[in-house]
PDB file of C-alpha atoms in Angstrom:
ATOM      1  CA  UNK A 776      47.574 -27.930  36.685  1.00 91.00           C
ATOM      2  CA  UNK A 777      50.587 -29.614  35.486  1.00 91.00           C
ATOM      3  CA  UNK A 778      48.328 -30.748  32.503  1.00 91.00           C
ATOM      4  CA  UNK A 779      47.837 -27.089  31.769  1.00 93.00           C
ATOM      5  CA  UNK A 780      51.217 -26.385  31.458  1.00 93.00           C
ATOM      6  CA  UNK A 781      51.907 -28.933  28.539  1.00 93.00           C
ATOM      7  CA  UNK A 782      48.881 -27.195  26.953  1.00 94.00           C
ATOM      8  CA  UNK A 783      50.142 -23.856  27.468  1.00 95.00           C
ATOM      9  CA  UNK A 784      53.250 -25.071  26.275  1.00 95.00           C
ATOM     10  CA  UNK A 785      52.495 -26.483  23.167  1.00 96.00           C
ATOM     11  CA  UNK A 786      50.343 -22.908  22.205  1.00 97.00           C
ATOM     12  CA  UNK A 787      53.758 -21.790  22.881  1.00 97.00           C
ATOM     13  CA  UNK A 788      55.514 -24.218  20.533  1.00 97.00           C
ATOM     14  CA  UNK A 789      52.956 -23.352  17.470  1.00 98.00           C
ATOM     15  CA  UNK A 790      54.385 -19.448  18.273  1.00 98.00           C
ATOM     16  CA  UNK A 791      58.246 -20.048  17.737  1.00 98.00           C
ATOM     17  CA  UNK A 792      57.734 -22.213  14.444  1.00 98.00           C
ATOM     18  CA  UNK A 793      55.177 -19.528  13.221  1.00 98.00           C
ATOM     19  CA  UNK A 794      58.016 -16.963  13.546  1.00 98.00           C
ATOM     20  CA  UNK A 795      60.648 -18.981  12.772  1.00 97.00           C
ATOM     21  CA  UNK A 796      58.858 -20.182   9.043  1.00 97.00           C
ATOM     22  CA  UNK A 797      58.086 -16.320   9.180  1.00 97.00           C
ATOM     23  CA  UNK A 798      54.178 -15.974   9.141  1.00 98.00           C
ATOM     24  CA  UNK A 799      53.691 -13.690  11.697  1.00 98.00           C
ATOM     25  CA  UNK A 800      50.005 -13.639  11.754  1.00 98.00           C
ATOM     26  CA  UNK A 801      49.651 -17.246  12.949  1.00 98.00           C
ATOM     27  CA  UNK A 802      52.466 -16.410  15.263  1.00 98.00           C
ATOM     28  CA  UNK A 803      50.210 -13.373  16.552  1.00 98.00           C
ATOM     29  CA  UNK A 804      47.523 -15.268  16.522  1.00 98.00           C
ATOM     30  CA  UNK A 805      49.596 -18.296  18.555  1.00 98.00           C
ATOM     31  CA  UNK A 806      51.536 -16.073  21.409  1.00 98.00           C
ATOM     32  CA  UNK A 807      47.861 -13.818  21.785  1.00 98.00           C
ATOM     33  CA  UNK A 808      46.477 -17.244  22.274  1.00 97.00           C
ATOM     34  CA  UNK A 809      49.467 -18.519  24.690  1.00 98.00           C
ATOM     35  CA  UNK A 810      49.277 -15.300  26.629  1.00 98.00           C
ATOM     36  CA  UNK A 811      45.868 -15.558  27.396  1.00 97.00           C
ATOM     37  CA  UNK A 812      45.704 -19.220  28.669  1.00 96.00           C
ATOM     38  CA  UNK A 813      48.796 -18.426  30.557  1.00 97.00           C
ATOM     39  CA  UNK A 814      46.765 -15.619  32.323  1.00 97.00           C
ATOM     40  CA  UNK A 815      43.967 -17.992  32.762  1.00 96.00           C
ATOM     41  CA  UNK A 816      46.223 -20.261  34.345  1.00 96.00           C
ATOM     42  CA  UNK A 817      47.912 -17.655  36.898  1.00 97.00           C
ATOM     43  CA  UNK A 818      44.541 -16.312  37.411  1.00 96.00           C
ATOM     44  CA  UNK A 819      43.556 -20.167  39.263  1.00 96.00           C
ATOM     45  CA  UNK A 820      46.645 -20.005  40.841  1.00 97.00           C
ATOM     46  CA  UNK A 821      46.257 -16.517  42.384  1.00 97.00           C
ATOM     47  CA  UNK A 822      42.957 -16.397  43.122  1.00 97.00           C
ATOM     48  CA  UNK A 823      42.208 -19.906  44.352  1.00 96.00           C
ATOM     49  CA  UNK A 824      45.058 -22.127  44.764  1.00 96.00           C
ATOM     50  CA  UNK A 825      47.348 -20.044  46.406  1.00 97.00           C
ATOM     51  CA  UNK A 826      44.953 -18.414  48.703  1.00 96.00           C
ATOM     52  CA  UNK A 827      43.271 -22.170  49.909  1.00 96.00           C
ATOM     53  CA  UNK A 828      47.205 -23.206  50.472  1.00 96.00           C
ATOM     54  CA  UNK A 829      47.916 -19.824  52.618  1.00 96.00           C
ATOM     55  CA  UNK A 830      44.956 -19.977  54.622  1.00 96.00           C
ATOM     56  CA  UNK A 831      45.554 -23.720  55.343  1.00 95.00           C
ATOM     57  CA  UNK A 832      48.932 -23.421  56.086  1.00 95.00           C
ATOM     58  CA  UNK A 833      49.644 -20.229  57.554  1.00 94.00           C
ATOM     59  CA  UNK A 834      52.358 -19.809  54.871  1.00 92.00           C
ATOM     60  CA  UNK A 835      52.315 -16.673  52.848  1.00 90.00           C
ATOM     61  CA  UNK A 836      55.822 -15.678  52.635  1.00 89.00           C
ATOM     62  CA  UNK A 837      56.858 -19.315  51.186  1.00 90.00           C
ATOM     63  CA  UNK A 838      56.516 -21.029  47.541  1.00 93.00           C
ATOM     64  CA  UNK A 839      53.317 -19.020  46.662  1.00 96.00           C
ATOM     65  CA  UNK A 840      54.963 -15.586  46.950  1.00 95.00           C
ATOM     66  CA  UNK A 841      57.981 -16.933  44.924  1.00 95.00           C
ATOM     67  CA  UNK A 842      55.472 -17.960  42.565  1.00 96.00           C
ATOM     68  CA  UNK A 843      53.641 -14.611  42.596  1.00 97.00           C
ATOM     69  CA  UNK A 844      56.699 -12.896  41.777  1.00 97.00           C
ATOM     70  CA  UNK A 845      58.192 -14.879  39.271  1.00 97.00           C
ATOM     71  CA  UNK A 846      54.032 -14.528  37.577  1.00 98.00           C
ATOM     72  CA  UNK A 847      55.022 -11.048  37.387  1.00 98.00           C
ATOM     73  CA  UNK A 848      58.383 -11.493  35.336  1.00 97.00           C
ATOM     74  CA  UNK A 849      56.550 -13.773  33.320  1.00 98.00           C
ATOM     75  CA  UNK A 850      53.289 -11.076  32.292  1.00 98.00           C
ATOM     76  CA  UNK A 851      56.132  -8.797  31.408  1.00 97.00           C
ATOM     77  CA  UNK A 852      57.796 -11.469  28.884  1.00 98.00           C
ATOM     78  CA  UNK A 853      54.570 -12.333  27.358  1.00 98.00           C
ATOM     79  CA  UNK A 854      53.346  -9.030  26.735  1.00 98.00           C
ATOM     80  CA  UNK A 855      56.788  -8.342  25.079  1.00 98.00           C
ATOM     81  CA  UNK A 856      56.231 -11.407  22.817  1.00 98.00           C
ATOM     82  CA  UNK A 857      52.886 -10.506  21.925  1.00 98.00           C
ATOM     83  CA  UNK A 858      54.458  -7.004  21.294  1.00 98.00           C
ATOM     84  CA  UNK A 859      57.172  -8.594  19.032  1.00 98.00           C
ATOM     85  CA  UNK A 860      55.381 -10.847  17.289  1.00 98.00           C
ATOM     86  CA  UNK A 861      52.548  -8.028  16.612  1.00 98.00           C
ATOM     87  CA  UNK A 862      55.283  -6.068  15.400  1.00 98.00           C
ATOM     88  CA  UNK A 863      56.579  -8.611  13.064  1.00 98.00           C
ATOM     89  CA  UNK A 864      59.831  -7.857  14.741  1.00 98.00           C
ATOM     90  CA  UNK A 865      62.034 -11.550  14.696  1.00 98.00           C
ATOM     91  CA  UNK A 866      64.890 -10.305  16.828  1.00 98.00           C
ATOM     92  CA  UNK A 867      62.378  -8.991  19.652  1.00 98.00           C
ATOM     93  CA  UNK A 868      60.438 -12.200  19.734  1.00 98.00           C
ATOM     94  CA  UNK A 869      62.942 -14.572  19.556  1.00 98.00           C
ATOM     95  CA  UNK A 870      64.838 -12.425  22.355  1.00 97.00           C
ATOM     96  CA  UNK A 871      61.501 -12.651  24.527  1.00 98.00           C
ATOM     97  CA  UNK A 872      60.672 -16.306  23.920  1.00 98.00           C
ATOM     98  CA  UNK A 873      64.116 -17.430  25.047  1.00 97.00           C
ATOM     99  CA  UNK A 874      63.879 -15.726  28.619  1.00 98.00           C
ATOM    100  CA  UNK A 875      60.456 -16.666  28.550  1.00 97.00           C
ATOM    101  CA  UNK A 876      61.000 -20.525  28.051  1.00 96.00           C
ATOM    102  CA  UNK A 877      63.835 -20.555  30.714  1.00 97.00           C
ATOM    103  CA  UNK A 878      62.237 -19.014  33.060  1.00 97.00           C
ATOM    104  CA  UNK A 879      58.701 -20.899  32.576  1.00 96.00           C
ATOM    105  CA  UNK A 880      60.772 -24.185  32.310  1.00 96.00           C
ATOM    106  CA  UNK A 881      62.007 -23.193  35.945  1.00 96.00           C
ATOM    107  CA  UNK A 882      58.960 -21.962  37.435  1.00 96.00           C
ATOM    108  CA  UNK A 883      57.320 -25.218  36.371  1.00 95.00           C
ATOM    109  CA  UNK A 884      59.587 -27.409  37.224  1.00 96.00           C
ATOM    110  CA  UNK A 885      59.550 -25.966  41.316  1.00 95.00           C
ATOM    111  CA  UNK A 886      55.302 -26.183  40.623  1.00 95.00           C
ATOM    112  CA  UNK A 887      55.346 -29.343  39.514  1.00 95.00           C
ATOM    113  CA  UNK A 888      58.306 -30.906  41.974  1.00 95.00           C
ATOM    114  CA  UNK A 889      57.298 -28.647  45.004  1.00 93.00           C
ATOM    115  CA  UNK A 890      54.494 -26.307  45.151  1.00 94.00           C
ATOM    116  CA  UNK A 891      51.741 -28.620  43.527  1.00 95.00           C
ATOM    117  CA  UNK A 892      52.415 -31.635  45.468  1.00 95.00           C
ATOM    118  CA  UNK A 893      52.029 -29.323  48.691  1.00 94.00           C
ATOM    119  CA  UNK A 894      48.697 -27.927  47.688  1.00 94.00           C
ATOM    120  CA  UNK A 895      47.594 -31.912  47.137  1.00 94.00           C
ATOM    121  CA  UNK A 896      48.408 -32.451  50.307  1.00 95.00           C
ATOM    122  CA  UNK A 897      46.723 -29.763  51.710  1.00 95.00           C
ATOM    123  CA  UNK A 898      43.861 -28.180  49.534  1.00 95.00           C
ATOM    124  CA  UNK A 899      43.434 -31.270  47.428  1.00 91.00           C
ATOM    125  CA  UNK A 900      39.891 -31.807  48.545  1.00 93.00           C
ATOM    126  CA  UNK A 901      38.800 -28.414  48.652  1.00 94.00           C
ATOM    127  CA  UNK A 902      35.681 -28.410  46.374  1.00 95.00           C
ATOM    128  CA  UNK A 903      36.170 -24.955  45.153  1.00 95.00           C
ATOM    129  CA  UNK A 904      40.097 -25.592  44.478  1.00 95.00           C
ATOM    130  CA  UNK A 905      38.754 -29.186  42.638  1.00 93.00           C
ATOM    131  CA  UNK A 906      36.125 -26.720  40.550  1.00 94.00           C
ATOM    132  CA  UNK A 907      38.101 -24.066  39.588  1.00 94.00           C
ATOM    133  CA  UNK A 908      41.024 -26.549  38.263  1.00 92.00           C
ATOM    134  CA  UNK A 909      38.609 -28.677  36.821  1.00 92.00           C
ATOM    135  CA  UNK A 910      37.112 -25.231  34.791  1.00 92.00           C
ATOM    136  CA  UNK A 911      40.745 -24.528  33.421  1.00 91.00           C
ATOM    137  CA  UNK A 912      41.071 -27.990  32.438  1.00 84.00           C
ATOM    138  CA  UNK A 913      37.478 -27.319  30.643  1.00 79.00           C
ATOM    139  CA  UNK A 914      38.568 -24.528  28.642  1.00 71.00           C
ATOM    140  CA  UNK A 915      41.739 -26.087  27.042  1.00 58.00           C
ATOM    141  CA  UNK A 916      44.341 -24.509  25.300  1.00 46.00           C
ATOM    142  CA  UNK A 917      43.916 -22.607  22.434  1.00 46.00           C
TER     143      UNK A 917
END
């Protein structure tokens, strides 16, 4: 999963330099494509991952409902980038990528450090866990 983040991350990358050379169709093209593997990503974590590391821990109130919430911030940014960069609107986007890179550098950072080591520890063998990572991983960035 931490793989996946690079990936997602560099999507994001080609976004910012397509807005900041100002061709805002490739940086439509580049957040659309950075929103969706970002969804794909969450949508592993939500409806596999986190669920395999509640039910074998008993912990639901923990790291996976910060996680949750902090998913939620995160839709919210990237549908305002999307929205700016749609727009061709430079001020909007730039204002929505900056709270959008802090706050995925964060969240990935307590994933990477915390979270993910915790789920290797516990769901790491899970076969449907291993499958649905190894799908994402399958699919790439865009």
């Amino acid at each position: 999963m931490a793989a996946h983040h690079t990936q997602c991350d560099d999507v994001f990358a080609r976004a910012e330099a397509a807005a900041e050379r100002g061709d805002w169709a490739a940086c439509a093209q580049s957040a659309t494509a950075f929103r969706d593997d970002v969804l794909a990503h969450f949508a592993v974590e939500e409806g596999t991952i986190f669920p395999a590391f509640e039910a074998a821990t008993g912990m639901t109130e923990g790291p996976t409902r910060v996680m949750r919430g902090e998913h939620v911030q995160m839709r919210d940014l990237m549908a305002a980038l999307v929205a700016a960069a749609d727009a061709s609107d430079a001020e909007a986007f730039s204002d929505a990528a900056e709270t959008l890179l802090i706050l995925m550098q964060q969240h990935n950072m307590k994933e990477e450090n915390i979270l993910y080591p915790m789920c290797d520890q516990t769901v790491g063998n899970d076969p449907v866990v291993g499958a649905a990572i190894e799908a994402l991983g399958q699919k790439g960035a865009s």
